[in-house]
């Protein structure tokens, strides 16, 4: 067994074992077991990331396993968000009631499903072929749908149902695309689906284009790209807050990586410009759909959900532009979005304890009633809005500059306009949310507020560091390696 | 697969789109799965092919058992009517199938008949999910799409990966099981497995 295989096996086995142990543990030990189990997963993930980023010029590529810089970046994001989601979950469980299972099984089921979801998520960036990637993405649906509907409330059941049905159908369409690809590659078995083999597709350009479109439309349903995004706002707003963070900051980018790998693999057959244009189309459509919602008063988690739609659109644009500037923008965007969005969702638990109306309505003046909470939501929303000097401002500038650099001035100009409109809408919400007129809010002991305060400080440091490195990133070997893709 | 069997699968698929009774629709998708199993065993050249066929059989029969148990557990007081008449649903399904056949060029499967049958089953599954209000019929729509994809896998000119085929069967079973849990909870919460009651989340 090679080092890459051993690390990958450990990376998947650690959370999977924890899921099993938590599922079988006595109810009173479930929480403690889950919290302890996050440490080995985090440690192995750190080792894998170091390994994947160590030798940028020689990624380990096999039929089943890939350990490359893009995978390393995604594993870093997924492991950090997963780890913090596990750690903040007790605050969610303590502050909420009811679940889709019996009360004595509540914590056990929650943590077992959370770990199962985390396990599959960590495996997605490692998939060495499009078939395995599909299987893992489909598996995330089963694990995460249980978590989306976990509260058992009518709205959560509705959100989980929509998520399950729409993403399963979408992935069915993607699987049809994979079958078409498999029929056109002159190899048999799993080797026909490896990322490198897709470039040998020999059933003609039209067939390759159809297969690519089916695959991408199917994946778009899971990424939440418009116009196949309908499940996204509901699932993100109704899921438990730590799960929402994983859905938005880890699941969507992980599936996006599979779309990116597919685009790079099929570009020689379909045509580089065509594959990129499709992605740019999804990116612009997502911005067009998301931006009007930023001009409406909206419940906090629902606002964050529409923000995910916008940011997945920006990432699609970056992949589509595919210049060093745009790719540097993607790296910063992916990491900063994960930090800011996860912080926003983690802050939702104390926010709901502070002002229960926040579950269904826009709330205002949080900075006046609870300054620490105001700082958390302010930092999160300020970053997500693209406020300078935060890193999403830097990354959006890089992606847009990459668009002009790529000879796509119209797409870049339209995206600039849409992002500016989105910024104005969110900036207004930011002011209202933090220092607006005070309405409601209870002076009570808020569960999880201390943890969120610590996360706010840590996130501020991480975000400023990302903003600082962003402008220099485009000239690094790391971005070169991402541009090259898999050998 | 013979052309006749492929068209039998398509005809059965149309029954899921138009039929009224949930138990009949469950039987229909199960018969489809068993026809696919028979075809897979008939053309099996290696041990891996036989294993894949057995997995398909276990999946088909297992899902039928789960969904029929669910039907018995969640008896509706009155029929959950689809918002669209059966003939219109059939028209939409056939129309989408024809559109897909027209749009998608030669796929590269063993025969053009198999290709048309695959596209028709995928189209019928999509229409079933989009037009049926009963949550159980929406689950069956997903199964219908997957049956179409199983037919495609059977008609590939070269051997596909056993691991991937087993994985697809396992994943589908998992998704249907989770959907079954939610159907049960939706029935308990709203008193009916009618997706029309799931309309509180709107912007």
XYZ file of C-alpha atoms in Angstrom:
690
model
C 0.000 0.000 0.000
C 1.412 3.411 -0.962
C 1.505 6.414 1.367
C -1.340 8.044 -0.552
C -3.498 4.928 -0.266
C -2.730 4.528 3.452
C -3.568 8.142 4.199
C -6.749 8.008 2.112
C -7.833 4.795 3.832
C -7.208 6.388 7.233
C -9.020 9.554 6.212
C -12.146 7.595 5.360
C -11.852 4.952 8.078
C -11.486 7.364 11.025
C -14.857 9.146 10.658
C -16.565 5.957 9.419
C -15.456 4.071 12.508
C -16.553 6.947 14.714
C -19.976 6.865 13.012
C -20.231 3.161 13.806
C -19.062 3.536 17.391
C -21.399 6.481 18.051
C -24.285 4.554 16.501
C -23.719 1.636 18.883
C -22.680 3.611 21.968
C -25.011 3.942 24.969
C -27.013 7.186 24.580
C -25.240 8.920 27.474
C -21.827 8.348 25.845
C -22.796 9.301 22.280
C -21.917 12.963 22.582
C -18.571 12.409 24.284
C -17.605 9.694 21.774
C -18.478 11.981 18.886
C -16.450 14.873 20.245
C -13.404 12.698 20.930
C -13.708 11.009 17.516
C -13.234 14.305 15.699
C -9.573 14.518 16.781
C -8.184 11.521 14.819
C -10.136 12.506 11.715
C -8.774 16.027 11.913
C -5.200 14.786 12.438
C -5.302 12.340 9.504
C -6.896 14.994 7.305
C -4.050 17.389 8.149
C -1.511 14.703 7.208
C -3.319 14.003 3.923
C -3.469 17.697 3.016
C 0.256 18.087 3.727
C 0.956 15.035 1.559
C -1.258 16.198 -1.333
C 0.255 19.693 -1.346
C 3.850 18.564 -0.768
C 4.812 17.629 -4.331
C 2.683 19.816 -6.593
C 4.251 18.571 -9.828
C 3.600 14.891 -9.216
C 0.045 14.239 -8.049
C -0.758 10.605 -7.227
C -3.307 9.476 -9.763
C -4.795 5.975 -9.819
C -7.966 4.376 -11.140
C -9.707 4.653 -7.787
C -7.705 7.277 -5.902
C -6.417 10.755 -6.635
C -4.224 12.788 -4.274
C -3.638 16.110 -6.021
C -3.514 19.796 -5.018
C -7.200 20.394 -5.805
C -8.180 17.381 -3.720
C -5.862 18.549 -0.933
C -7.501 21.979 -0.897
C -10.985 20.454 -0.713
C -10.019 17.947 1.995
C -8.631 20.862 4.029
C -11.904 22.778 3.728
C -14.110 19.736 4.414
C -12.077 18.585 7.400
C -12.022 21.998 9.081
C -15.739 22.629 8.562
C -16.592 19.052 9.577
C -14.478 19.263 12.712
C -16.017 22.546 13.847
C -19.514 21.292 12.958
C -19.025 18.327 15.272
C -17.714 20.572 18.046
C -20.594 23.074 17.870
C -23.291 20.405 17.549
C -23.856 20.005 21.328
C -24.982 23.653 21.461
C -27.494 22.943 18.678
C -28.740 19.763 20.362
C -29.114 21.523 23.717
C -31.001 24.473 22.279
C -33.458 22.563 20.100
C -36.106 19.942 20.685
C -37.765 17.186 18.701
C -36.351 14.980 16.019
C -37.280 12.559 13.304
C -36.348 9.684 15.657
C -37.337 8.791 19.226
C -35.914 11.111 21.857
C -33.619 8.510 23.458
C -31.962 7.916 20.083
C -31.768 11.587 19.158
C -28.109 12.370 19.872
C -26.852 8.995 18.722
C -28.667 9.213 15.400
C -27.609 12.810 14.856
C -23.909 12.194 15.417
C -23.871 8.882 13.524
C -25.507 10.543 10.495
C -23.215 13.589 10.801
C -20.113 11.382 10.804
C -21.456 9.277 7.925
C -22.012 12.481 5.940
C -18.524 13.763 6.844
C -16.967 10.433 5.822
C -18.505 10.456 2.366
C -17.728 14.140 1.900
C -14.040 13.553 2.675
C -13.980 10.738 0.128
C -15.439 12.770 -2.781
C -12.238 14.755 -3.620
C -10.230 11.520 -3.564
C -12.324 9.704 -6.191
C -10.100 8.554 -9.044
C -12.892 8.062 -11.554
C -16.194 9.675 -12.409
C -18.165 6.542 -11.461
C -16.801 6.449 -7.921
C -17.321 10.207 -7.628
C -20.984 9.731 -8.621
C -21.466 6.949 -6.078
C -20.016 9.082 -3.295
C -22.089 12.129 -4.229
C -25.250 10.003 -4.270
C -24.260 8.610 -0.865
C -24.001 12.160 0.521
C -27.667 12.609 -0.431
C -28.831 9.708 1.719
C -26.747 10.734 4.744
C -27.446 14.457 4.567
C -31.185 14.179 3.801
C -31.672 12.500 7.186
C -29.882 15.442 8.784
C -31.829 18.085 6.827
C -35.120 16.660 8.105
C -33.675 15.853 11.519
C -35.874 18.225 13.527
C -38.951 16.336 12.260
C -40.909 19.582 11.876
C -43.198 19.987 8.868
C -40.939 22.532 7.157
C -37.848 20.392 7.717
C -39.615 17.331 6.281
C -40.626 19.382 3.253
C -37.054 20.608 2.756
C -35.608 17.113 3.139
C -38.124 15.656 0.705
C -37.402 18.281 -1.940
C -33.663 17.786 -1.451
C -33.877 14.028 -1.691
C -36.134 13.889 -4.747
C -34.575 16.710 -6.775
C -30.951 15.767 -6.187
C -31.640 12.051 -6.761
C -33.307 12.847 -10.063
C -30.472 15.184 -10.986
C -27.918 12.523 -10.170
C -29.947 10.055 -12.265
C -29.454 12.407 -15.208
C -25.740 12.653 -14.388
C -25.512 8.866 -14.313
C -27.031 8.741 -17.806
C -24.207 11.056 -18.898
C -21.676 8.702 -17.283
C -23.207 5.690 -19.062
C -22.875 7.533 -22.385
C -19.251 8.335 -21.617
C -18.603 4.738 -20.650
C -20.076 3.571 -23.982
C -17.736 5.826 -25.941
C -14.435 5.125 -24.188
C -12.573 2.227 -25.813
C -11.800 0.479 -22.517
C -13.795 -1.796 -20.260
C -14.363 -1.913 -16.521
C -13.699 0.921 -14.125
C -10.702 2.057 -16.197
C -13.165 3.421 -18.779
C -14.365 5.958 -16.211
C -11.009 7.199 -14.904
C -10.418 10.931 -15.361
C -7.604 10.315 -17.878
C -9.606 7.765 -19.922
C -12.462 10.224 -20.536
C -10.168 12.150 -22.890
C -10.070 9.054 -25.153
C -13.830 9.196 -25.767
C -14.256 8.186 -29.389
C -17.980 8.304 -30.210
C -17.797 11.742 -31.734
C -18.009 15.359 -30.649
C -21.810 15.583 -30.544
C -22.138 12.524 -28.327
C -19.396 13.801 -26.011
C -21.168 17.153 -25.760
C -24.482 15.493 -24.880
C -22.794 13.319 -22.247
C -20.965 16.335 -20.793
C -24.185 18.359 -20.631
C -26.115 15.544 -18.962
C -23.315 15.040 -16.446
C -23.027 18.738 -15.692
C -26.776 19.386 -15.443
C -27.037 16.458 -13.035
C -24.159 17.721 -10.908
C -25.595 21.263 -11.085
C -28.697 19.963 -9.319
C -26.466 18.939 -6.421
C -24.185 22.002 -6.496
C -27.221 24.237 -6.463
C -26.502 26.119 -9.689
C -29.493 27.904 -11.181
C -31.864 26.963 -12.692
C -31.761 23.592 -10.883
C -31.241 25.026 -7.405
C -34.764 24.797 -5.934
C -33.874 22.499 -3.048
C -30.953 24.617 -1.849
C -32.612 27.513 0.041
C -35.031 25.144 1.770
C -32.503 22.523 2.810
C -29.933 25.046 4.037
C -32.484 27.015 6.015
C -34.248 24.049 7.639
C -31.267 21.811 8.451
C -29.610 21.986 11.894
C -27.124 24.891 11.770
C -23.937 22.720 11.916
C -25.301 20.617 9.066
C -26.180 23.722 7.041
C -22.537 24.758 7.406
C -21.365 21.410 6.035
C -23.895 21.505 3.203
C -22.914 24.970 2.078
C -19.203 25.194 2.840
C -18.197 21.592 2.096
C -20.761 19.635 0.058
C -21.344 22.184 -2.706
C -17.600 22.819 -3.350
C -16.877 19.058 -3.214
C -19.408 18.366 -5.972
C -18.114 21.424 -7.815
C -14.655 19.822 -7.828
C -16.151 16.786 -9.588
C -17.701 19.106 -12.184
C -14.304 20.810 -12.597
C -12.484 17.497 -13.020
C -15.115 16.411 -15.583
C -14.683 19.666 -17.496
C -10.899 19.308 -17.610
C -11.142 15.621 -18.587
C -13.635 16.193 -21.399
C -12.207 19.462 -22.735
C -9.993 17.697 -25.356
C -13.065 15.906 -26.765
C -15.831 18.481 -26.387
C -13.638 21.534 -26.923
C -12.074 23.681 -24.193
C -14.072 26.817 -24.991
C -17.381 24.933 -25.160
C -16.884 23.226 -21.797
C -15.939 26.556 -20.226
C -18.893 28.390 -21.789
C -21.321 25.928 -20.192
C -19.807 26.657 -16.776
C -19.920 30.402 -17.348
C -23.592 30.012 -18.309
C -24.354 28.256 -15.021
C -22.359 30.905 -13.149
C -24.210 33.856 -14.656
C -27.598 32.141 -14.270
C -26.872 31.558 -10.578
C -25.968 35.217 -10.051
C -29.088 36.383 -11.912
C -31.320 34.213 -9.716
C -29.549 34.924 -6.400
C -29.034 38.699 -6.495
C -32.722 39.847 -6.354
C -33.142 37.940 -3.081
C -30.464 40.115 -1.460
C -32.775 43.087 -1.842
C -35.529 41.519 0.225
C -35.746 41.155 4.006
C -35.104 37.493 4.670
C -34.556 35.093 7.564
C -30.839 34.745 8.405
C -30.283 31.135 7.321
C -32.330 31.598 4.163
C -30.231 34.647 3.284
C -27.088 32.557 3.741
C -28.603 29.880 1.484
C -29.162 32.329 -1.376
C -25.652 33.596 -0.777
C -24.440 30.024 -1.431
C -26.184 30.164 -4.791
C -24.326 33.393 -5.594
C -20.941 32.086 -4.493
C -21.254 28.775 -6.327
C -21.985 30.956 -9.352
C -18.757 32.917 -8.804
C -16.801 29.657 -8.532
C -18.388 28.403 -11.775
C -17.284 31.630 -13.465
C -13.740 31.189 -12.134
C -13.515 27.632 -13.470
C -14.972 28.784 -16.770
C -12.493 31.662 -17.148
C -9.595 29.359 -16.177
C -6.747 31.886 -16.201
C -4.121 32.114 -13.432
C -5.933 35.125 -11.957
C -9.294 33.354 -12.003
C -7.871 30.162 -10.499
C -6.178 32.162 -7.733
C -9.581 33.758 -7.175
C -11.181 30.314 -6.898
C -8.713 29.203 -4.224
C -9.297 32.289 -2.080
C -13.045 32.217 -2.748
C -13.420 28.572 -1.823
C -11.553 28.927 1.469
C -12.991 32.308 2.478
C -16.540 31.305 1.570
C -16.173 28.212 3.746
C -14.940 30.241 6.727
C -17.513 33.037 6.432
C -20.471 30.816 5.591
C -19.729 28.288 8.305
C -19.386 31.107 10.858
C -22.738 32.503 9.705
C -24.478 29.175 10.177
C -22.775 28.480 13.513
C -23.980 31.889 14.700
C -27.542 30.882 13.796
C -27.858 28.647 16.880
C -27.236 31.446 19.435
C -29.113 33.873 17.179
C -32.267 31.750 17.373
C -31.876 31.494 21.143
C -31.467 35.266 21.331
C -34.368 36.063 19.001
C -36.583 33.104 17.996
C -38.254 35.254 15.302
C -35.014 34.901 13.324
C -36.180 31.439 12.228
C -38.732 32.944 9.857
C -38.077 36.681 9.661
C -35.325 39.177 9.001
C -33.952 40.443 12.309
C -32.350 43.828 12.951
C -30.102 45.536 15.442
C -28.378 42.430 16.772
C -25.196 44.400 17.413
C -27.182 46.638 19.772
C -28.808 43.821 21.753
C -25.941 41.321 21.775
C -22.644 42.783 20.472
C -20.750 39.468 20.340
C -23.463 37.940 18.196
C -23.558 41.108 16.115
C -19.821 40.769 15.499
C -20.253 37.161 14.321
C -23.094 37.811 11.882
C -21.485 41.091 10.816
C -18.152 39.451 9.995
C -19.902 36.634 8.167
C -22.210 38.823 6.110
C -19.601 41.521 5.500
C -17.298 38.896 4.040
C -20.027 37.180 2.016
C -21.133 40.534 0.613
C -17.628 41.089 -0.759
C -16.890 44.078 1.437
C -13.246 45.262 1.170
C -10.789 44.338 2.647
C -12.305 40.905 3.184
C -11.051 38.054 0.991
C -14.224 37.536 -1.043
C -13.725 41.057 -2.370
C -10.196 40.082 -3.391
C -11.307 36.778 -4.915
C -14.177 38.326 -6.860
C -11.831 40.948 -8.286
C -9.412 38.169 -9.258
C -12.136 36.077 -10.918
C -13.530 39.067 -12.818
C -10.045 40.153 -13.887
C -9.513 36.563 -14.992
C -12.623 36.879 -17.149
C -11.188 39.869 -18.989
C -7.820 38.105 -19.200
C -9.549 35.065 -20.754
C -11.115 37.171 -23.502
C -14.613 36.958 -22.064
C -15.305 40.682 -21.471
C -19.094 40.419 -21.779
C -19.408 37.625 -19.247
C -17.026 39.427 -16.873
C -18.891 42.718 -17.289
C -22.301 41.160 -16.644
C -20.909 39.339 -13.606
C -19.386 42.613 -12.311
C -22.746 44.342 -12.572
C -24.585 41.503 -10.853
C -22.023 41.240 -8.059
C -22.215 45.012 -7.511
C -26.002 44.807 -7.230
C -25.685 41.889 -4.849
C -23.160 43.810 -2.775
C -25.499 46.800 -2.430
C -28.387 44.606 -1.326
C -26.272 42.739 1.210
C -24.598 45.923 2.468
C -28.045 47.305 3.324
C -28.926 44.069 5.115
C -25.590 44.185 6.952
C -26.301 47.657 8.324
C -29.853 46.726 9.342
C -28.741 43.462 10.887
C -25.935 44.864 13.005
C -26.755 48.458 13.897
C -30.340 48.810 12.660
C -33.389 49.567 14.799
C -33.590 47.195 17.726
C -36.599 44.864 17.586
C -36.896 41.888 19.930
C -33.977 39.992 21.366
C -33.945 38.499 24.821
C -31.440 39.122 27.594
C -30.955 35.455 28.415
C -28.011 33.098 28.759
C -27.362 32.053 25.166
C -26.132 28.500 24.554
C -23.088 28.337 22.305
C -22.357 32.069 22.321
C -18.918 31.666 23.906
C -17.898 29.171 21.201
C -19.172 31.448 18.464
C -17.259 34.382 19.951
C -14.050 32.344 19.794
C -14.871 31.254 16.221
C -15.469 34.893 15.249
C -11.983 35.859 16.401
C -10.374 32.846 14.699
C -12.349 33.488 11.484
C -11.304 37.154 11.435
C -7.634 36.137 11.553
C -8.113 33.456 8.864
C -10.059 35.821 6.591
C -7.494 38.616 6.846
C -4.711 36.118 6.101
C -6.589 34.912 3.021
C -7.120 38.492 1.865
C -3.387 39.133 2.259
C -2.211 36.123 0.248
C -4.886 36.394 -2.462
C -3.173 38.945 -4.735
C 0.128 36.951 -4.757
C -1.405 33.559 -5.351
C -1.747 33.720 -9.143
C 2.035 33.435 -9.663
C 2.509 30.395 -7.446
C 3.204 26.763 -8.359
C -0.003 25.844 -6.562
C -2.159 27.754 -9.052
C -0.071 26.374 -11.932
C -0.784 22.857 -10.674
C -4.508 23.582 -10.440
C -4.525 24.974 -13.980
C -2.836 21.839 -15.336
C -5.333 19.496 -13.672
C -4.564 15.789 -13.546
C -1.755 14.422 -15.737
C -31.787 -7.242 -24.893
C -34.451 -8.104 -27.458
C -36.438 -5.248 -28.909
C -39.689 -6.764 -27.662
C -38.502 -6.873 -24.032
C -37.230 -3.304 -24.248
C -40.645 -2.094 -25.375
C -42.329 -4.157 -22.634
C -40.181 -2.224 -20.128
C -41.314 1.044 -21.716
C -44.988 0.044 -21.644
C -44.685 -0.902 -17.979
C -42.998 2.431 -17.313
C -45.983 4.277 -18.765
C -48.194 2.478 -16.245
C -46.275 4.159 -13.407
C -47.021 7.539 -14.980
C -50.726 6.879 -15.511
C -51.727 4.245 -12.917
C -53.861 5.054 -9.868
C -52.924 2.399 -7.354
C -49.630 2.553 -5.515
C -49.362 -1.217 -5.024
C -49.821 -1.831 -8.759
C -47.093 0.695 -9.551
C -44.750 -1.026 -7.076
C -45.461 -4.321 -8.835
C -44.745 -2.714 -12.202
C -41.277 -1.395 -11.297
C -40.475 -4.743 -9.658
C -41.476 -6.677 -12.794
C -39.273 -4.279 -14.772
C -36.343 -5.029 -12.467
C -36.925 -8.775 -12.772
C -37.063 -8.555 -16.592
C -33.723 -6.743 -16.448
C -32.369 -9.476 -14.167
C -33.501 -12.163 -16.642
C -31.842 -10.324 -19.529
C -28.663 -9.831 -17.490
C -28.457 -13.517 -16.586
C -29.194 -14.499 -20.188
C -26.290 -12.437 -21.503
C -23.928 -13.041 -18.559
C -20.474 -13.972 -19.812
C -18.494 -13.807 -16.592
C -18.989 -14.400 -12.880
C -19.021 -10.636 -12.356
C -22.022 -10.344 -14.687
C -23.913 -12.941 -12.640
C -23.069 -11.134 -9.392
C -24.289 -7.849 -10.867
C -27.543 -9.533 -11.971
C -28.069 -11.013 -8.503
C -27.475 -7.580 -6.942
C -30.090 -6.121 -9.288
C -32.525 -8.860 -8.251
C -31.904 -8.273 -4.544
C -32.344 -4.541 -5.071
C -35.592 -4.990 -7.026
C -37.203 -7.460 -4.644
C -35.881 -5.706 -1.527
C -37.230 -2.338 -2.615
C -40.575 -3.904 -3.509
C -40.815 -5.415 -0.014
C -39.966 -2.091 1.652
C -42.339 -0.020 -0.467
C -45.232 -2.506 -0.178
C -44.748 -2.524 3.593
C -44.890 1.254 3.440
C -48.091 1.157 1.365
C -49.708 -1.081 3.977
C -48.462 1.132 6.824
C -49.628 4.422 5.330
C -53.114 3.683 3.980
C -54.624 6.819 2.476
C -58.221 7.637 3.471
C -58.819 8.748 -0.077
C -56.846 8.572 -3.269
C -54.144 11.242 -3.645
C -55.083 12.602 -7.034
C -52.418 13.979 -9.324
C -53.147 17.534 -10.405
C -52.994 16.417 -14.040
C -55.281 13.885 -15.756
C -53.767 10.473 -16.663
C -54.031 11.029 -20.408
C -52.268 14.372 -20.165
C -49.547 12.785 -18.032
C -49.128 10.048 -20.610
C -48.955 12.688 -23.343
C -46.302 14.637 -21.446
C -44.280 11.485 -20.817
C -44.390 10.343 -24.440
C -43.681 13.885 -25.624
C -40.585 14.175 -23.414
C -39.410 10.721 -24.507
C -39.739 11.702 -28.164
C -37.959 14.998 -27.521
C -35.050 13.245 -25.798
C -34.820 10.683 -28.606
C -34.706 13.514 -31.116
C -32.157 15.555 -29.146
C -29.766 12.785 -28.127
C -27.697 11.372 -30.960
C -26.633 7.725 -31.226
C -25.518 6.820 -27.707
C -23.378 3.828 -28.559
C -25.465 1.114 -26.888
C -25.966 -2.317 -28.479
C -29.084 -1.304 -30.422
C -31.044 1.825 -31.261
C -34.146 0.202 -29.703
C -32.346 -0.117 -26.367
C -31.248 3.517 -26.608
C -34.833 4.674 -27.219
C -36.105 2.513 -24.366
C -33.491 3.970 -21.991
C -34.400 7.553 -22.912
C -38.137 6.756 -22.660
C -37.757 5.265 -19.171
C -35.712 8.254 -17.976
C -38.347 10.613 -19.437
C -41.201 8.666 -17.811
C -39.436 8.755 -14.450
C -38.942 12.519 -14.662
C -42.591 13.085 -15.633
C -43.798 10.748 -12.865
C -41.901 12.766 -10.237
C -42.984 16.104 -11.687
C -46.697 15.332 -12.119
C -47.608 12.876 -9.339
C -48.545 14.360 -5.979
C -48.336 11.128 -3.999
C -44.910 10.936 -2.389
C -44.744 7.177 -2.991
C -45.231 7.695 -6.722
C -42.373 10.201 -6.641
C -40.137 7.519 -5.109
C -41.239 5.124 -7.845
C -40.382 7.759 -10.452
C -36.775 7.726 -9.200
C -36.757 3.915 -9.334
C -38.077 4.110 -12.907
C -35.164 6.358 -13.934
C -32.722 3.941 -12.304
C -34.323 0.980 -14.118
C -33.733 2.829 -17.367
C -30.105 3.330 -16.420
C -29.790 -0.353 -15.504
C -31.010 -1.161 -19.034
C -28.360 1.185 -20.414
C -25.648 -0.538 -18.364
C -26.837 -3.914 -19.704
C -26.655 -2.670 -23.288
C -23.128 -1.280 -23.116
C -20.873 -2.702 -25.833
C -18.079 -3.364 -23.315
C -18.134 -4.784 -19.800
C -18.795 -2.210 -17.104
C -17.264 -2.227 -13.626
C -18.861 -4.653 -11.163
C -17.904 -2.417 -8.241
C -19.669 0.554 -9.821
C -22.778 -1.523 -10.641
C -22.962 -2.835 -7.085
C -22.417 0.677 -5.790
C -25.254 2.069 -7.896
C -27.611 -0.677 -6.656
C -26.582 -0.003 -3.051
C -26.883 3.775 -3.374
C -30.338 3.553 -4.927
C -31.498 1.187 -2.192
C -30.137 3.599 0.421
C -31.851 6.619 -1.134
C -35.172 4.766 -1.405
C -34.892 3.645 2.225
C -34.300 7.233 3.369
C -37.192 8.374 1.153
C -39.345 5.674 2.757
C -38.496 7.044 6.222
C -39.505 10.530 5.117
C -42.703 9.298 3.431
C -43.615 7.669 6.741
C -42.859 10.847 8.702
C -44.704 13.057 6.204
C -47.723 10.765 6.519
C -47.538 11.001 10.319
C -47.146 14.805 10.247
C -49.693 15.727 7.572
C -52.036 12.720 7.644
C -51.367 11.963 3.987
C -48.517 11.229 1.620
C -49.571 14.131 -0.562
C -46.690 16.353 -1.670
C -49.203 19.187 -2.182
C -49.138 19.661 1.591
C -45.399 20.365 1.368
C -45.724 23.941 0.197
C -44.857 26.136 3.135
C -41.349 27.002 1.922
C -41.786 29.648 -0.735
C -39.961 32.894 -1.501
